[in-house]
Amino acid sequence: MASALRSSILRHIRVPISGTLNLNGSRLWTFRSMSSHGDDHLDKQEVVDRVLDVVKSFPKVDPSKVTPDVHFQKDLGLDSLDTVEIVMAIEEEFKLEIPDKEADKIDSCPLAIEYIYNHPMSS
Amino acid sequence: MSVATASYLARRAAQKERVRTLYRRALKDTLNWAVHRHLFYSDADALREKFEANRHVEDIELIDRMIAAGEASYNKWRHPDPYIVPWAPGGTKFCRNPTPPPGIEIIYDYGREG
């Protein structure tokens, strides 16, 4: 008797699946949100340090001029092809895959830092 | 003819973007072929020299033809098995464990069956 009551209550407490929710293939869901890769969400300071290290170790760059808000072409006097090389080095450092359109827009340190910090899979 | 009309500048800007994308892909491809870093650096320098040699070309049609030739040679030399970051499209872990659709959840009734 009590078990029948309990089971009927349990039957009502369980919320049924409402409607047909369709996973719409939005961009963020294609990344593996249940994996442990990218679990170590980086702090902003760590991202800044590593990006500055990458930029400083570039042979054509003067390390003393590198600050977190430096523009590659205007402040460091680099070329557009050099910018491409720096973006590739950053991709390798953080194990990211940046699509070509996005990589073209990364033109300066603050943009790079912001992109990496907001990317869910950077490690 | 240095007529700096908007269409001319727009075309030049589009060409510069194509050159940058081509350089990026060619560099990644070089890394795919020359895995060992000391080989990669020398190959990357050679690639950079090829781009630098054509840096001061001004004729817009010639630039278009050179970009098309560059893309053709890139397509010819593409690596059949490039390294792609695992979670990216084409990588080994892409869509391996997709997230379950929303609304599905685990019901913790611990074997009570009801």
Tab-separated table of C-alpha atoms in Angstrom, chain A residues 6-7 10-11 14-15 17 21 23 29-34 37 60 79-82 84-85 87-88 91-92 95-101 103-104 119 121, chain B residues 17 19-21 23-25 27-28 31 37 40 48 51-52 55 83-85 87-88 93-105 107 109 112 114:
chain	number	residue	atom	x	y	z
A	6	ARG	CA	5.356	5.830	-3.064
A	7	SER	CA	5.661	4.521	-6.566
A	10	LEU	CA	7.698	8.820	-7.739
A	11	ARG	CA	5.991	8.445	-11.034
A	14	ARG	CA	9.907	12.413	-12.448
A	15	VAL	CA	9.614	15.144	-15.056
A	17	ILE	CA	10.956	14.859	-21.547
A	21	LEU	CA	14.351	19.475	-28.315
A	23	LEU	CA	20.275	19.928	-30.913
A	29	TRP	CA	28.309	22.048	-29.016
A	30	THR	CA	30.652	20.509	-31.553
A	31	PHE	CA	33.493	20.938	-29.085
A	32	ARG	CA	33.708	18.101	-26.654
A	33	SER	CA	32.260	19.572	-23.534
A	34	MET	CA	32.398	16.256	-21.662
A	37	HIS	CA	40.893	18.163	-22.581
A	60	LYS	CA	62.408	39.592	-35.650
A	79	ASP	CA	54.948	42.422	-41.588
A	80	SER	CA	51.616	40.817	-42.394
A	81	LEU	CA	53.431	37.558	-43.139
A	82	ASP	CA	55.181	37.856	-39.774
A	84	VAL	CA	50.716	35.018	-39.824
A	85	GLU	CA	53.791	33.309	-38.396
A	87	VAL	CA	49.514	33.439	-35.043
A	88	MET	CA	50.713	29.989	-36.081
A	91	GLU	CA	48.207	28.087	-32.244
A	92	GLU	CA	50.977	25.604	-31.573
A	95	LYS	CA	47.064	23.530	-29.067
A	96	LEU	CA	44.324	25.412	-30.850
A	97	GLU	CA	43.007	25.245	-34.346
A	98	ILE	CA	42.016	28.728	-35.423
A	99	PRO	CA	39.969	28.957	-38.637
A	100	ASP	CA	41.505	31.032	-41.408
A	101	LYS	CA	38.986	33.847	-41.191
A	103	ALA	CA	43.266	34.030	-37.761
A	104	ASP	CA	43.351	36.806	-40.309
A	119	HIS	CA	38.308	29.729	-26.598
A	121	MET	CA	39.563	24.274	-25.902
B	17	GLU	CA	43.978	38.592	-47.573
B	19	VAL	CA	48.068	36.015	-49.849
B	20	ARG	CA	47.936	35.805	-46.072
B	21	THR	CA	45.632	32.783	-46.127
B	23	TYR	CA	50.956	31.770	-46.683
B	24	ARG	CA	49.287	30.360	-43.591
B	25	ARG	CA	48.159	27.195	-45.318
B	27	LEU	CA	53.302	27.114	-43.748
B	28	LYS	CA	51.099	24.512	-42.077
B	31	LEU	CA	55.069	21.662	-41.091
B	37	ARG	CA	61.973	21.333	-36.588
B	40	PHE	CA	60.925	22.846	-40.983
B	48	ARG	CA	59.217	33.073	-47.021
B	51	PHE	CA	56.822	35.296	-50.993
B	52	GLU	CA	59.314	38.083	-50.391
B	55	ARG	CA	56.609	41.605	-52.602
B	83	TYR	CA	48.088	16.998	-38.577
B	84	ILE	CA	44.812	18.430	-37.305
B	85	VAL	CA	44.246	19.247	-33.665
B	87	TRP	CA	39.013	18.184	-31.364
B	88	ALA	CA	38.881	20.173	-34.610
B	93	LYS	CA	38.452	13.165	-31.487
B	94	PHE	CA	36.011	15.308	-33.419
B	95	CYS	CA	32.428	14.471	-32.415
B	96	ARG	CA	33.720	11.453	-30.526
B	97	ASN	CA	31.555	12.043	-27.469
B	98	PRO	CA	28.883	14.463	-28.528
B	99	THR	CA	26.865	16.031	-25.792
B	100	PRO	CA	23.556	14.244	-25.188
B	101	PRO	CA	20.464	16.124	-26.330
B	102	PRO	CA	18.959	18.352	-23.683
B	103	GLY	CA	16.032	16.941	-21.750
B	104	ILE	CA	17.578	13.519	-21.376
B	105	GLU	CA	18.779	12.951	-17.868
B	107	ILE	CA	16.981	9.126	-13.186
B	109	ASP	CA	16.026	5.663	-8.550
B	112	ARG	CA	13.763	0.741	-7.157
B	114	GLY	CA	9.301	2.665	-10.097
